[in-house]
């Protein structure tokens, strides 16, 4: 008998309300190639950083335990880390979700999207997951300063989803001094305007809740003096983005 695929994870949230529509079972998978300055899950970075594993079948069983909370508008979200490091696992979860009428969302930075992995992406879209795509920064050079690499993978993933008529959300963190330049927000709005299958855009205010984790892990938090954006700063950023979508 063939051994079932499994993947390492560092957290499961039974009643997630911010990672896709409705109430969701959120699995945070281990491993991420990015090193974002504001990352609030640094324990997720190392792919071998967890000794806790789960199989797709066990994940679906866990969903069934609280199905009454999820089934109307919720489902399962695969997050991380970067969940699509674990391609075979994600593919099997999406297949099981599709066959059992369970909504599966993929919370991804697009880090693994490239020509080498294109066949995987062509397979997984057959199961119609909802994509939650994180645009870390619309400016490639500033993206590199923020995450260590430029943004071509996530932009190319969005173009791929558009070409294949796949529905997705786009999310970006509003980080003062990094992602709040009005010119960048204008560019982001103009980019969003070109998209046909983007069902929702979320601007997520930066928060400092992850700082304590860095202290516990004895890691240096590199943006310790950056404040959380004020309510007015958030509203101003949203106004700039939306005004350029409507132009």
mmCIF file of C-alpha atoms in Angstrom:
data_model
loop_
_atom_site.group_PDB
_atom_site.id
_atom_site.type_symbol
_atom_site.label_atom_id
_atom_site.label_comp_id
_atom_site.label_asym_id
_atom_site.label_seq_id
_atom_site.Cartn_x
_atom_site.Cartn_y
_atom_site.Cartn_z
ATOM 1 C CA UNK A 1 0.000 0.000 0.000
ATOM 2 C CA UNK A 2 1.332 3.411 -0.990
ATOM 3 C CA UNK A 3 2.066 5.686 1.948
ATOM 4 C CA UNK A 4 -0.159 8.766 2.092
ATOM 5 C CA UNK A 5 1.385 12.193 1.489
ATOM 6 C CA UNK A 6 1.989 14.236 4.603
ATOM 7 C CA UNK A 7 3.276 17.732 5.317
ATOM 8 C CA UNK A 8 4.785 19.494 8.358
ATOM 9 C CA UNK A 9 2.801 22.244 10.046
ATOM 10 C CA UNK A 10 3.299 24.560 13.012
ATOM 11 C CA UNK A 11 -0.278 25.568 13.823
ATOM 12 C CA UNK A 12 -3.930 24.741 13.138
ATOM 13 C CA UNK A 13 -6.640 27.316 13.715
ATOM 14 C CA UNK A 14 -10.104 25.793 14.022
ATOM 15 C CA UNK A 15 -12.180 28.934 13.595
ATOM 16 C CA UNK A 16 -10.249 31.333 11.375
ATOM 17 C CA UNK A 17 -12.126 34.427 10.203
ATOM 18 C CA UNK A 18 -9.455 36.390 8.283
ATOM 19 C CA UNK A 19 -8.052 33.833 5.820
ATOM 20 C CA UNK A 20 -10.745 33.628 3.182
ATOM 21 C CA UNK A 21 -14.542 33.786 3.205
ATOM 22 C CA UNK A 22 -16.595 32.571 6.157
ATOM 23 C CA UNK A 23 -15.339 30.561 9.120
ATOM 24 C CA UNK A 24 -12.411 28.363 8.114
ATOM 25 C CA UNK A 25 -10.129 25.615 9.325
ATOM 26 C CA UNK A 26 -6.674 27.127 8.718
ATOM 27 C CA UNK A 27 -3.595 24.927 8.425
ATOM 28 C CA UNK A 28 -0.268 26.755 8.733
ATOM 29 C CA UNK A 29 2.321 24.693 6.866
ATOM 30 C CA UNK A 30 6.014 24.772 7.657
ATOM 31 C CA UNK A 31 8.604 26.369 5.379
ATOM 32 C CA UNK A 32 8.954 29.647 3.464
ATOM 33 C CA UNK A 33 11.568 30.922 0.974
ATOM 34 C CA UNK A 34 10.819 34.584 1.786
ATOM 35 C CA UNK A 35 12.202 36.543 4.728
ATOM 36 C CA UNK A 36 9.733 39.423 4.915
ATOM 37 C CA UNK A 37 10.738 42.188 7.327
ATOM 38 C CA UNK A 38 7.308 42.216 8.964
ATOM 39 C CA UNK A 39 6.753 38.440 9.087
ATOM 40 C CA UNK A 40 4.821 37.508 12.227
ATOM 41 C CA UNK A 41 5.444 33.760 11.857
ATOM 42 C CA UNK A 42 9.274 33.451 11.808
ATOM 43 C CA UNK A 43 8.944 29.967 13.279
ATOM 44 C CA UNK A 44 7.572 28.927 9.877
ATOM 45 C CA UNK A 45 10.713 29.721 7.882
ATOM 46 C CA UNK A 46 12.700 26.483 8.134
ATOM 47 C CA UNK A 47 11.083 23.664 6.204
ATOM 48 C CA UNK A 48 12.400 21.160 8.754
ATOM 49 C CA UNK A 49 11.426 23.353 11.699
ATOM 50 C CA UNK A 50 8.466 21.215 12.771
ATOM 51 C CA UNK A 51 8.116 17.574 13.789
ATOM 52 C CA UNK A 52 4.319 17.666 13.572
ATOM 53 C CA UNK A 53 2.813 16.280 10.368
ATOM 54 C CA UNK A 54 -0.652 15.850 8.895
ATOM 55 C CA UNK A 55 -2.078 13.995 5.891
ATOM 56 C CA UNK A 56 -4.791 15.309 3.563
ATOM 57 C CA UNK A 57 -7.213 12.648 4.829
ATOM 58 C CA UNK A 58 -6.640 13.645 8.470
ATOM 59 C CA UNK A 59 -7.169 17.305 7.561
ATOM 60 C CA UNK A 60 -10.521 16.502 5.949
ATOM 61 C CA UNK A 61 -11.474 14.434 9.013
ATOM 62 C CA UNK A 62 -10.680 17.404 11.233
ATOM 63 C CA UNK A 63 -12.864 19.580 9.015
ATOM 64 C CA UNK A 64 -15.724 17.111 9.437
ATOM 65 C CA UNK A 65 -15.599 17.489 13.241
ATOM 66 C CA UNK A 66 -16.795 21.111 12.971
ATOM 67 C CA UNK A 67 -18.409 20.997 9.538
ATOM 68 C CA UNK A 68 -21.582 22.748 10.698
ATOM 69 C CA UNK A 69 -19.541 25.917 11.317
ATOM 70 C CA UNK A 70 -17.759 25.815 7.965
ATOM 71 C CA UNK A 71 -20.159 24.456 5.385
ATOM 72 C CA UNK A 72 -22.315 27.515 4.586
ATOM 73 C CA UNK A 73 -19.653 29.961 3.390
ATOM 74 C CA UNK A 74 -16.395 28.744 4.929
ATOM 75 C CA UNK A 75 -14.005 25.864 4.329
ATOM 76 C CA UNK A 76 -10.309 25.070 4.641
ATOM 77 C CA UNK A 77 -7.399 27.451 4.073
ATOM 78 C CA UNK A 78 -3.842 26.255 3.503
ATOM 79 C CA UNK A 79 -1.477 28.943 4.784
ATOM 80 C CA UNK A 80 2.052 29.105 6.137
ATOM 81 C CA UNK A 81 4.816 29.783 5.736
ATOM 82 C CA UNK A 82 4.345 29.229 2.036
ATOM 83 C CA UNK A 83 1.951 26.289 1.621
ATOM 84 C CA UNK A 84 2.787 25.638 -2.026
ATOM 85 C CA UNK A 85 6.245 24.435 -1.070
ATOM 86 C CA UNK A 86 4.322 21.240 -0.291
ATOM 87 C CA UNK A 87 2.896 20.816 -3.778
ATOM 88 C CA UNK A 88 1.770 17.185 -3.638
ATOM 89 C CA UNK A 89 0.060 17.729 -0.295
ATOM 90 C CA UNK A 90 -1.764 20.861 -1.501
ATOM 91 C CA UNK A 91 -2.787 19.150 -4.721
ATOM 92 C CA UNK A 92 -4.323 16.227 -2.816
ATOM 93 C CA UNK A 93 -6.161 18.528 -0.368
ATOM 94 C CA UNK A 94 -7.594 20.469 -3.311
ATOM 95 C CA UNK A 95 -8.668 17.232 -5.005
ATOM 96 C CA UNK A 96 -10.402 15.978 -1.868
ATOM 97 C CA UNK A 97 -12.035 19.352 -1.329
ATOM 98 C CA UNK A 98 -13.304 19.465 -4.901
ATOM 99 C CA UNK A 99 -14.689 15.931 -4.754
ATOM 100 C CA UNK A 100 -16.369 16.536 -1.376
ATOM 101 C CA UNK A 101 -17.718 20.024 -2.089
ATOM 102 C CA UNK A 102 -15.411 21.660 0.467
ATOM 103 C CA UNK A 103 -14.076 25.157 -0.289
ATOM 104 C CA UNK A 104 -10.265 25.176 -0.315
ATOM 105 C CA UNK A 105 -8.314 28.441 -0.236
ATOM 106 C CA UNK A 106 -4.576 28.766 -0.877
ATOM 107 C CA UNK A 107 -2.875 31.639 0.959
ATOM 108 C CA UNK A 108 0.260 32.156 -1.132
ATOM 109 C CA UNK A 109 2.946 34.676 -1.990
ATOM 110 C CA UNK A 110 3.399 33.022 -5.383
ATOM 111 C CA UNK A 111 6.982 32.236 -4.368
ATOM 112 C CA UNK A 112 6.986 28.822 -6.071
ATOM 113 C CA UNK A 113 5.385 29.962 -9.334
ATOM 114 C CA UNK A 114 7.884 29.546 -12.165
ATOM 115 C CA UNK A 115 8.341 27.644 -15.419
ATOM 116 C CA UNK A 116 9.738 24.592 -13.597
ATOM 117 C CA UNK A 117 6.579 24.217 -11.496
ATOM 118 C CA UNK A 118 4.088 25.226 -14.190
ATOM 119 C CA UNK A 119 2.737 21.691 -14.657
ATOM 120 C CA UNK A 120 1.764 21.590 -10.967
ATOM 121 C CA UNK A 121 -0.184 24.845 -11.264
ATOM 122 C CA UNK A 122 -1.971 23.551 -14.358
ATOM 123 C CA UNK A 123 -3.043 20.500 -12.351
ATOM 124 C CA UNK A 124 -4.188 22.300 -9.212
ATOM 125 C CA UNK A 125 -6.423 24.851 -10.972
ATOM 126 C CA UNK A 126 -8.587 21.951 -12.177
ATOM 127 C CA UNK A 127 -9.846 21.702 -8.579
ATOM 128 C CA UNK A 128 -10.912 25.368 -8.468
ATOM 129 C CA UNK A 129 -9.347 26.563 -5.190
ATOM 130 C CA UNK A 130 -9.760 30.162 -4.121
ATOM 131 C CA UNK A 131 -6.382 31.868 -4.327
ATOM 132 C CA UNK A 132 -5.394 34.411 -1.671
ATOM 133 C CA UNK A 133 -2.416 36.065 -3.338
ATOM 134 C CA UNK A 134 -0.132 38.293 -1.268
ATOM 135 C CA UNK A 135 1.427 41.153 -3.188
ATOM 136 C CA UNK A 136 4.183 42.152 -0.802
ATOM 137 C CA UNK A 137 5.030 45.230 -2.875
ATOM 138 C CA UNK A 138 4.037 46.378 -6.355
ATOM 139 C CA UNK A 139 7.515 47.864 -6.963
ATOM 140 C CA UNK A 140 10.011 45.046 -7.814
ATOM 141 C CA UNK A 141 13.039 46.750 -6.235
ATOM 142 C CA UNK A 142 11.186 47.686 -3.051
ATOM 143 C CA UNK A 143 9.785 44.152 -2.940
ATOM 144 C CA UNK A 144 13.338 42.852 -2.902
ATOM 145 C CA UNK A 145 14.229 45.159 -0.039
ATOM 146 C CA UNK A 146 11.183 43.968 1.866
ATOM 147 C CA UNK A 147 11.347 40.216 1.187
ATOM 148 C CA UNK A 148 14.740 39.420 -0.319
ATOM 149 C CA UNK A 149 13.525 38.796 -3.891
ATOM 150 C CA UNK A 150 11.710 40.761 -6.589
ATOM 151 C CA UNK A 151 7.983 40.307 -7.230
ATOM 152 C CA UNK A 152 7.939 38.612 -10.641
ATOM 153 C CA UNK A 153 6.656 35.279 -9.312
ATOM 154 C CA UNK A 154 3.526 36.673 -7.695
ATOM 155 C CA UNK A 155 2.790 38.972 -10.642
ATOM 156 C CA UNK A 156 3.221 36.052 -13.057
ATOM 157 C CA UNK A 157 0.968 33.901 -10.868
ATOM 158 C CA UNK A 158 -1.766 36.541 -11.095
ATOM 159 C CA UNK A 159 -1.365 36.683 -14.877
ATOM 160 C CA UNK A 160 -1.616 32.871 -14.980
ATOM 161 C CA UNK A 161 -4.804 32.924 -12.892
ATOM 162 C CA UNK A 162 -6.277 35.598 -15.159
ATOM 163 C CA UNK A 163 -5.427 33.626 -18.290
ATOM 164 C CA UNK A 164 -7.068 30.517 -16.857
ATOM 165 C CA UNK A 165 -10.130 32.349 -15.469
ATOM 166 C CA UNK A 166 -9.386 31.425 -11.862
ATOM 167 C CA UNK A 167 -10.941 33.449 -9.058
ATOM 168 C CA UNK A 168 -8.649 34.984 -6.453
ATOM 169 C CA UNK A 169 -8.222 37.690 -3.847
ATOM 170 C CA UNK A 170 -5.240 40.029 -3.586
ATOM 171 C CA UNK A 171 -3.883 41.214 -0.247
ATOM 172 C CA UNK A 172 -1.157 43.638 0.740
ATOM 173 C CA UNK A 173 0.179 44.756 4.111
ATOM 174 C CA UNK A 174 0.233 48.505 4.742
ATOM 175 C CA UNK A 175 3.648 48.994 6.326
ATOM 176 C CA UNK A 176 4.537 52.626 7.167
ATOM 177 C CA UNK A 177 7.682 53.757 5.411
ATOM 178 C CA UNK A 178 7.719 50.711 3.122
ATOM 179 C CA UNK A 179 4.413 50.106 1.297
ATOM 180 C CA UNK A 180 2.615 53.428 1.867
ATOM 181 C CA UNK A 181 4.256 55.637 -0.775
ATOM 182 C CA UNK A 182 1.346 57.305 -2.682
ATOM 183 C CA UNK A 183 3.034 56.612 -6.038
ATOM 184 C CA UNK A 184 3.237 52.900 -5.235
ATOM 185 C CA UNK A 185 -0.377 52.845 -4.054
ATOM 186 C CA UNK A 186 -1.410 54.551 -7.305
ATOM 187 C CA UNK A 187 0.495 51.926 -9.287
ATOM 188 C CA UNK A 188 -1.154 49.162 -7.274
ATOM 189 C CA UNK A 189 -4.607 50.606 -7.958
ATOM 190 C CA UNK A 190 -3.900 50.847 -11.686
ATOM 191 C CA UNK A 191 -2.699 47.238 -11.691
ATOM 192 C CA UNK A 192 -5.826 46.058 -9.875
ATOM 193 C CA UNK A 193 -7.957 47.869 -12.457
ATOM 194 C CA UNK A 194 -6.602 45.603 -15.213
ATOM 195 C CA UNK A 195 -7.714 42.396 -13.463
ATOM 196 C CA UNK A 196 -10.925 40.582 -14.363
ATOM 197 C CA UNK A 197 -11.004 37.624 -11.947
ATOM 198 C CA UNK A 198 -9.826 39.381 -8.790
ATOM 199 C CA UNK A 199 -12.905 39.154 -6.550
ATOM 200 C CA UNK A 200 -11.559 41.150 -3.623
ATOM 201 C CA UNK A 201 -8.650 43.334 -2.525
ATOM 202 C CA UNK A 202 -7.662 43.537 1.142
ATOM 203 C CA UNK A 203 -5.300 46.146 2.565
ATOM 204 C CA UNK A 204 -4.048 44.659 5.820
ATOM 205 C CA UNK A 205 -2.635 47.097 8.404
ATOM 206 C CA UNK A 206 0.771 46.135 9.755
ATOM 207 C CA UNK A 207 0.730 45.010 13.381
ATOM 208 C CA UNK A 208 3.453 44.368 15.938
ATOM 209 C CA UNK A 209 2.005 41.190 17.449
ATOM 210 C CA UNK A 210 4.880 39.123 16.057
ATOM 211 C CA UNK A 211 7.619 40.987 17.947
ATOM 212 C CA UNK A 212 7.254 38.783 21.021
ATOM 213 C CA UNK A 213 7.898 35.663 18.915
ATOM 214 C CA UNK A 214 11.234 37.045 17.750
ATOM 215 C CA UNK A 215 12.210 37.662 21.360
ATOM 216 C CA UNK A 216 11.215 34.117 22.331
ATOM 217 C CA UNK A 217 13.171 32.666 19.388
ATOM 218 C CA UNK A 218 16.148 34.949 20.121
ATOM 219 C CA UNK A 219 15.866 36.452 16.641
ATOM 220 C CA UNK A 220 16.413 40.085 15.696
ATOM 221 C CA UNK A 221 13.275 41.969 14.669
ATOM 222 C CA UNK A 222 14.525 44.238 11.924
ATOM 223 C CA UNK A 223 11.797 46.926 11.899
ATOM 224 C CA UNK A 224 11.320 47.361 15.638
ATOM 225 C CA UNK A 225 10.762 51.144 15.415
ATOM 226 C CA UNK A 226 8.070 51.035 12.712
ATOM 227 C CA UNK A 227 4.661 52.042 14.136
ATOM 228 C CA UNK A 228 1.338 50.496 13.239
ATOM 229 C CA UNK A 229 -0.523 52.693 10.717
ATOM 230 C CA UNK A 230 -3.132 55.035 12.120
ATOM 231 C CA UNK A 231 -6.784 54.849 11.110
ATOM 232 C CA UNK A 232 -6.367 57.966 8.949
ATOM 233 C CA UNK A 233 -3.298 56.513 7.224
ATOM 234 C CA UNK A 234 -5.232 53.342 6.425
ATOM 235 C CA UNK A 235 -8.196 55.305 5.035
ATOM 236 C CA UNK A 236 -5.894 57.530 2.964
ATOM 237 C CA UNK A 237 -4.144 54.503 1.452
ATOM 238 C CA UNK A 238 -7.465 52.840 0.612
ATOM 239 C CA UNK A 239 -8.679 56.052 -1.010
ATOM 240 C CA UNK A 240 -5.598 56.296 -3.231
ATOM 241 C CA UNK A 241 -5.898 52.675 -4.340
ATOM 242 C CA UNK A 242 -9.648 52.737 -4.985
ATOM 243 C CA UNK A 243 -9.543 56.076 -6.812
ATOM 244 C CA UNK A 244 -7.045 54.615 -9.269
ATOM 245 C CA UNK A 245 -9.141 51.480 -9.745
ATOM 246 C CA UNK A 246 -12.122 53.675 -10.725
ATOM 247 C CA UNK A 247 -10.206 55.970 -13.109
#
